[in-house]
Amino acid sequence: MKIKDFAAGILTGVAAGIIVNQAFQKMNPNTPAEDVLHAVKEAFKKEGPIDGSWIVMKPEPFTNNVLTMEVYRGGISRIKNGELEQYEFAANAQTGTVVELIQK
């Protein structure tokens, strides 16, 4: 096998992989839930350490009487001034933007 043929095969495989990846992203435009949770945790860490966090991996419908969208639900807990604080959030599944934050 010539090196030229081998390189052509590799380039064809890479191009096919890129095309398949782009098609998959168009079919599933949501931000990965792990990325959303990481962003929320980083925002909370700016005010102090967190003790725990969770997120539901499957988006669910959400409405605020004006907008309807798919959201990930999750939560954060931390100790602040010696007391446990717990928060639940809803984040837009496509953009990762937090659309609701409730302290429990």
Tab-separated table of N, CA and C in Angstrom:
chain	number	residue	atom	x	y	z
A	1	MET	N	0.851	-1.170	0.000
A	1	MET	CA	0.000	0.000	0.000
A	1	MET	C	0.898	1.236	0.000
A	2	LYS	N	0.559	2.164	-0.849
A	2	LYS	CA	1.325	3.400	-0.936
A	2	LYS	C	0.902	4.355	0.178
A	3	ILE	N	1.829	5.158	0.581
A	3	ILE	CA	1.568	6.134	1.648
A	3	ILE	C	0.493	7.119	1.202
A	4	LYS	N	0.464	7.427	-0.069
A	4	LYS	CA	-0.517	8.366	-0.621
A	4	LYS	C	-1.936	7.812	-0.450
A	5	ASP	N	-2.112	6.525	-0.727
A	5	ASP	CA	-3.420	5.886	-0.565
A	5	ASP	C	-3.829	5.833	0.909
A	6	PHE	N	-2.866	5.553	1.770
A	6	PHE	CA	-3.135	5.494	3.203
A	6	PHE	C	-3.576	6.857	3.739
A	7	ALA	N	-2.880	7.916	3.335
A	7	ALA	CA	-3.220	9.273	3.773
A	7	ALA	C	-4.601	9.676	3.260
A	8	ALA	N	-4.912	9.291	2.035
A	8	ALA	CA	-6.232	9.605	1.475
A	8	ALA	C	-7.327	8.905	2.276
A	9	GLY	N	-7.088	7.697	2.702
A	9	GLY	CA	-8.060	6.961	3.524
A	9	GLY	C	-8.275	7.630	4.873
A	10	ILE	N	-7.200	8.067	5.482
A	10	ILE	CA	-7.305	8.740	6.783
A	10	ILE	C	-8.068	10.053	6.637
A	11	LEU	N	-7.745	10.836	5.628
A	11	LEU	CA	-8.437	12.111	5.422
A	11	LEU	C	-9.921	11.898	5.143
A	12	THR	N	-10.253	10.859	4.417
A	12	THR	CA	-11.660	10.547	4.153
A	12	THR	C	-12.378	10.191	5.452
A	13	GLY	N	-11.743	9.419	6.297
A	13	GLY	CA	-12.328	9.051	7.586
A	13	GLY	C	-12.541	10.247	8.492
A	14	VAL	N	-11.579	11.150	8.533
A	14	VAL	CA	-11.700	12.358	9.356
A	14	VAL	C	-12.845	13.227	8.841
A	15	ALA	N	-12.920	13.398	7.528
A	15	ALA	CA	-13.992	14.214	6.945
A	15	ALA	C	-15.360	13.606	7.248
A	16	ALA	N	-15.482	12.295	7.140
A	16	ALA	CA	-16.754	11.635	7.443
A	16	ALA	C	-17.111	11.818	8.915
A	17	GLY	N	-16.137	11.750	9.800
A	17	GLY	CA	-16.379	11.954	11.231
A	17	GLY	C	-16.873	13.357	11.525
A	18	ILE	N	-16.303	14.341	10.884
A	18	ILE	CA	-16.729	15.728	11.083
A	18	ILE	C	-18.163	15.915	10.609
A	19	ILE	N	-18.496	15.354	9.467
A	19	ILE	CA	-19.851	15.479	8.923
A	19	ILE	C	-20.868	14.809	9.836
A	20	VAL	N	-20.565	13.628	10.338
A	20	VAL	CA	-21.471	12.917	11.245
A	20	VAL	C	-21.644	13.699	12.541
A	21	ASN	N	-20.564	14.253	13.076
A	21	ASN	CA	-20.641	15.047	14.309
A	21	ASN	C	-21.528	16.268	14.120
A	22	GLN	N	-21.386	16.975	13.013
A	22	GLN	CA	-22.217	18.145	12.752
A	22	GLN	C	-23.686	17.761	12.596
A	23	ALA	N	-23.960	16.651	11.949
A	23	ALA	CA	-25.343	16.202	11.797
A	23	ALA	C	-25.943	15.854	13.153
A	24	PHE	N	-25.178	15.220	14.023
A	24	PHE	CA	-25.664	14.868	15.356
A	24	PHE	C	-25.975	16.126	16.162
A	25	GLN	N	-25.116	17.141	16.072
A	25	GLN	CA	-25.347	18.378	16.812
A	25	GLN	C	-26.595	19.100	16.330
A	26	LYS	N	-26.913	18.997	15.051
A	26	LYS	CA	-28.139	19.611	14.540
A	26	LYS	C	-29.370	18.862	15.040
A	27	MET	N	-29.253	17.557	15.220
A	27	MET	CA	-30.372	16.762	15.715
A	27	MET	C	-30.591	16.988	17.204
A	28	ASN	N	-29.548	17.240	17.972
A	28	ASN	CA	-29.634	17.442	19.409
A	28	ASN	C	-28.952	18.764	19.771
A	29	PRO	N	-29.695	19.886	19.681
A	29	PRO	CA	-29.069	21.189	19.902
A	29	PRO	C	-28.862	21.550	21.376
A	30	ASN	N	-29.198	20.652	22.297
A	30	ASN	CA	-29.092	20.961	23.727
A	30	ASN	C	-27.649	20.985	24.201
A	31	THR	N	-27.400	21.860	25.166
A	31	THR	CA	-26.131	21.889	25.871
A	31	THR	C	-26.088	20.660	26.778
A	32	PRO	N	-24.972	19.955	26.856
A	32	PRO	CA	-24.911	18.805	27.760
A	32	PRO	C	-25.201	19.202	29.211
A	33	ALA	N	-25.961	18.381	29.911
A	33	ALA	CA	-26.343	18.667	31.299
A	33	ALA	C	-25.120	18.853	32.189
A	34	GLU	N	-24.061	18.082	31.958
A	34	GLU	CA	-22.851	18.203	32.768
A	34	GLU	C	-22.241	19.594	32.637
A	35	ASP	N	-22.289	20.165	31.425
A	35	ASP	CA	-21.742	21.504	31.205
A	35	ASP	C	-22.570	22.563	31.938
A	36	VAL	N	-23.886	22.380	31.935
A	36	VAL	CA	-24.772	23.312	32.637
A	36	VAL	C	-24.477	23.267	34.129
A	37	LEU	N	-24.393	22.068	34.698
A	37	LEU	CA	-24.109	21.936	36.131
A	37	LEU	C	-22.746	22.545	36.469
A	38	HIS	N	-21.762	22.318	35.634
A	38	HIS	CA	-20.425	22.878	35.877
A	38	HIS	C	-20.488	24.403	35.918
A	39	ALA	N	-21.222	25.018	34.991
A	39	ALA	CA	-21.335	26.482	34.958
A	39	ALA	C	-22.037	27.021	36.198
A	40	VAL	N	-23.102	26.346	36.633
A	40	VAL	CA	-23.821	26.783	37.836
A	40	VAL	C	-22.913	26.648	39.064
A	41	LYS	N	-22.191	25.545	39.157
A	41	LYS	CA	-21.280	25.349	40.284
A	41	LYS	C	-20.198	26.427	40.314
A	42	GLU	N	-19.651	26.764	39.158
A	42	GLU	CA	-18.615	27.792	39.105
A	42	GLU	C	-19.162	29.141	39.575
A	43	ALA	N	-20.402	29.452	39.213
A	43	ALA	CA	-21.018	30.707	39.663
A	43	ALA	C	-21.171	30.721	41.185
A	44	PHE	N	-21.601	29.601	41.767
A	44	PHE	CA	-21.765	29.523	43.223
A	44	PHE	C	-20.418	29.557	43.937
A	45	LYS	N	-19.398	28.961	43.330
A	45	LYS	CA	-18.077	28.924	43.967
A	45	LYS	C	-17.468	30.314	44.116
A	46	LYS	N	-17.949	31.284	43.335
A	46	LYS	CA	-17.442	32.651	43.466
A	46	LYS	C	-17.800	33.247	44.822
A	47	GLU	N	-18.872	32.727	45.456
A	47	GLU	CA	-19.301	33.210	46.771
A	47	GLU	C	-18.826	32.314	47.900
A	48	GLY	N	-18.233	31.181	47.582
A	48	GLY	CA	-17.737	30.269	48.607
A	48	GLY	C	-17.861	28.831	48.159
A	49	PRO	N	-17.312	27.900	48.950
A	49	PRO	CA	-17.335	26.492	48.569
A	49	PRO	C	-18.753	25.911	48.596
A	50	ILE	N	-18.957	24.885	47.774
A	50	ILE	CA	-20.239	24.180	47.761
A	50	ILE	C	-20.025	22.790	48.337
A	51	ASP	N	-21.104	22.216	48.906
A	51	ASP	CA	-21.004	20.886	49.502
A	51	ASP	C	-21.510	19.785	48.579
A	52	GLY	N	-22.509	20.096	47.766
A	52	GLY	CA	-23.066	19.069	46.901
A	52	GLY	C	-23.819	19.684	45.741
A	53	SER	N	-24.052	18.862	44.723
A	53	SER	CA	-24.793	19.329	43.562
A	53	SER	C	-25.397	18.133	42.838
A	54	TRP	N	-26.455	18.412	42.062
A	54	TRP	CA	-27.100	17.371	41.270
A	54	TRP	C	-27.792	18.017	40.078
A	55	ILE	N	-28.052	17.210	39.061
A	55	ILE	CA	-28.799	17.673	37.895
A	55	ILE	C	-29.516	16.479	37.268
A	56	VAL	N	-30.715	16.711	36.760
A	56	VAL	CA	-31.460	15.689	36.029
A	56	VAL	C	-30.990	15.757	34.581
A	57	MET	N	-30.540	14.644	34.043
A	57	MET	CA	-29.926	14.614	32.724
A	57	MET	C	-30.923	14.768	31.574
A	58	LYS	N	-32.206	14.535	31.838
A	58	LYS	CA	-33.214	14.606	30.786
A	58	LYS	C	-33.983	15.918	30.908
A	59	PRO	N	-34.028	16.723	29.839
A	59	PRO	CA	-34.767	17.985	29.901
A	59	PRO	C	-36.264	17.751	30.102
A	60	GLU	N	-36.910	18.720	30.730
A	60	GLU	CA	-38.353	18.651	30.946
A	60	GLU	C	-38.977	19.985	30.566
A	61	PRO	N	-40.276	20.009	30.261
A	61	PRO	CA	-40.929	21.262	29.883
A	61	PRO	C	-40.992	22.236	31.062
A	62	PHE	N	-40.898	23.519	30.758
A	62	PHE	CA	-40.954	24.573	31.760
A	62	PHE	C	-41.677	25.764	31.147
A	63	THR	N	-42.527	26.409	31.920
A	63	THR	CA	-43.173	27.630	31.464
A	63	THR	C	-43.227	28.626	32.610
A	64	ASN	N	-43.106	29.896	32.282
A	64	ASN	CA	-43.208	30.946	33.292
A	64	ASN	C	-44.334	31.921	32.930
A	65	ASN	N	-45.386	31.401	32.338
A	65	ASN	CA	-46.565	32.147	31.901
A	65	ASN	C	-46.313	33.027	30.680
A	66	VAL	N	-45.078	33.130	30.229
A	66	VAL	CA	-44.769	33.896	29.023
A	66	VAL	C	-44.030	33.012	28.017
A	67	LEU	N	-43.013	32.324	28.496
A	67	LEU	CA	-42.179	31.489	27.649
A	67	LEU	C	-42.320	30.026	28.024
A	68	THR	N	-42.196	29.176	27.029
A	68	THR	CA	-42.160	27.734	27.256
A	68	THR	C	-40.864	27.213	26.655
A	69	MET	N	-40.153	26.396	27.417
A	69	MET	CA	-38.877	25.857	26.955
A	69	MET	C	-38.572	24.543	27.652
A	70	GLU	N	-37.565	23.862	27.184
A	70	GLU	CA	-37.059	22.660	27.829
A	70	GLU	C	-35.954	23.084	28.798
A	71	VAL	N	-35.988	22.544	30.023
A	71	VAL	CA	-34.984	22.902	31.027
A	71	VAL	C	-34.418	21.658	31.691
A	72	TYR	N	-33.214	21.817	32.212
A	72	TYR	CA	-32.630	20.841	33.124
A	72	TYR	C	-32.928	21.342	34.534
A	73	ARG	N	-33.309	20.454	35.428
A	73	ARG	CA	-33.514	20.789	36.848
A	73	ARG	C	-32.310	20.292	37.625
A	74	GLY	N	-31.903	21.089	38.617
A	74	GLY	CA	-30.757	20.690	39.415
A	74	GLY	C	-30.769	21.394	40.753
A	75	GLY	N	-29.721	21.144	41.534
A	75	GLY	CA	-29.631	21.749	42.849
A	75	GLY	C	-28.190	21.880	43.321
A	76	ILE	N	-28.008	22.803	44.253
A	76	ILE	CA	-26.704	23.087	44.863
A	76	ILE	C	-26.922	23.216	46.362
A	77	SER	N	-25.991	22.698	47.163
A	77	SER	CA	-26.050	22.911	48.609
A	77	SER	C	-24.680	23.400	49.086
A	78	ARG	N	-24.731	24.228	50.132
A	78	ARG	CA	-23.499	24.754	50.700
A	78	ARG	C	-23.746	25.161	52.140
A	79	ILE	N	-22.659	25.310	52.885
A	79	ILE	CA	-22.718	25.806	54.253
A	79	ILE	C	-22.284	27.270	54.214
A	80	LYS	N	-23.163	28.142	54.713
A	80	LYS	CA	-22.834	29.562	54.766
A	80	LYS	C	-23.183	30.072	56.158
A	81	ASN	N	-22.211	30.679	56.821
A	81	ASN	CA	-22.380	31.167	58.196
A	81	ASN	C	-22.835	30.042	59.125
A	82	GLY	N	-22.309	28.844	58.920
A	82	GLY	CA	-22.622	27.708	59.775
A	82	GLY	C	-23.970	27.058	59.525
A	83	GLU	N	-24.710	27.512	58.514
A	83	GLU	CA	-26.024	26.942	58.224
A	83	GLU	C	-26.072	26.389	56.804
A	84	LEU	N	-26.821	25.296	56.644
A	84	LEU	CA	-26.979	24.674	55.334
A	84	LEU	C	-27.917	25.508	54.470
A	85	GLU	N	-27.464	25.846	53.273
A	85	GLU	CA	-28.302	26.522	52.277
A	85	GLU	C	-28.488	25.573	51.099
A	86	GLN	N	-29.710	25.447	50.631
A	86	GLN	CA	-29.995	24.606	49.480
A	86	GLN	C	-30.723	25.435	48.427
A	87	TYR	N	-30.322	25.248	47.184
A	87	TYR	CA	-30.926	25.950	46.063
A	87	TYR	C	-31.328	24.934	45.004
A	88	GLU	N	-32.444	25.189	44.352
A	88	GLU	CA	-32.842	24.413	43.183
A	88	GLU	C	-32.893	25.374	42.011
A	89	PHE	N	-32.504	24.879	40.837
A	89	PHE	CA	-32.490	25.733	39.660
A	89	PHE	C	-33.092	25.022	38.464
A	90	ALA	N	-33.502	25.828	37.498
A	90	ALA	CA	-33.915	25.344	36.185
A	90	ALA	C	-33.079	26.116	35.177
A	91	ALA	N	-32.447	25.390	34.241
A	91	ALA	CA	-31.594	26.027	33.242
A	91	ALA	C	-32.063	25.632	31.849
A	92	ASN	N	-32.129	26.601	30.962
A	92	ASN	CA	-32.528	26.361	29.585
A	92	ASN	C	-31.635	25.272	28.994
A	93	ALA	N	-32.241	24.221	28.445
A	93	ALA	CA	-31.481	23.081	27.939
A	93	ALA	C	-30.659	23.436	26.699
A	94	GLN	N	-31.094	24.418	25.926
A	94	GLN	CA	-30.348	24.778	24.724
A	94	GLN	C	-29.183	25.705	25.020
A	95	THR	N	-29.406	26.696	25.879
A	95	THR	CA	-28.374	27.706	26.119
A	95	THR	C	-27.608	27.516	27.420
A	96	GLY	N	-28.208	26.804	28.381
A	96	GLY	CA	-27.581	26.635	29.688
A	96	GLY	C	-27.858	27.785	30.635
A	97	THR	N	-28.627	28.767	30.209
A	97	THR	CA	-28.938	29.935	31.041
A	97	THR	C	-29.901	29.559	32.151
A	98	VAL	N	-29.588	29.948	33.380
A	98	VAL	CA	-30.478	29.693	34.508
A	98	VAL	C	-31.695	30.590	34.381
A	99	VAL	N	-32.884	29.976	34.369
A	99	VAL	CA	-34.132	30.738	34.219
A	99	VAL	C	-34.937	30.775	35.509
A	100	GLU	N	-34.521	29.964	36.496
A	100	GLU	CA	-35.209	29.962	37.789
A	100	GLU	C	-34.221	29.506	38.846
A	101	LEU	N	-34.202	30.193	39.993
A	101	LEU	CA	-33.348	29.830	41.118
A	101	LEU	C	-34.166	30.043	42.376
A	102	ILE	N	-34.344	28.969	43.161
A	102	ILE	CA	-35.157	29.022	44.367
A	102	ILE	C	-34.326	28.534	45.543
A	103	GLN	N	-34.276	29.320	46.621
A	103	GLN	CA	-33.614	28.869	47.831
A	103	GLN	C	-34.630	28.069	48.649
A	104	LYS	N	-34.266	26.863	49.041
A	104	LYS	CA	-35.153	25.972	49.805
A	104	LYS	C	-34.933	26.119	51.284
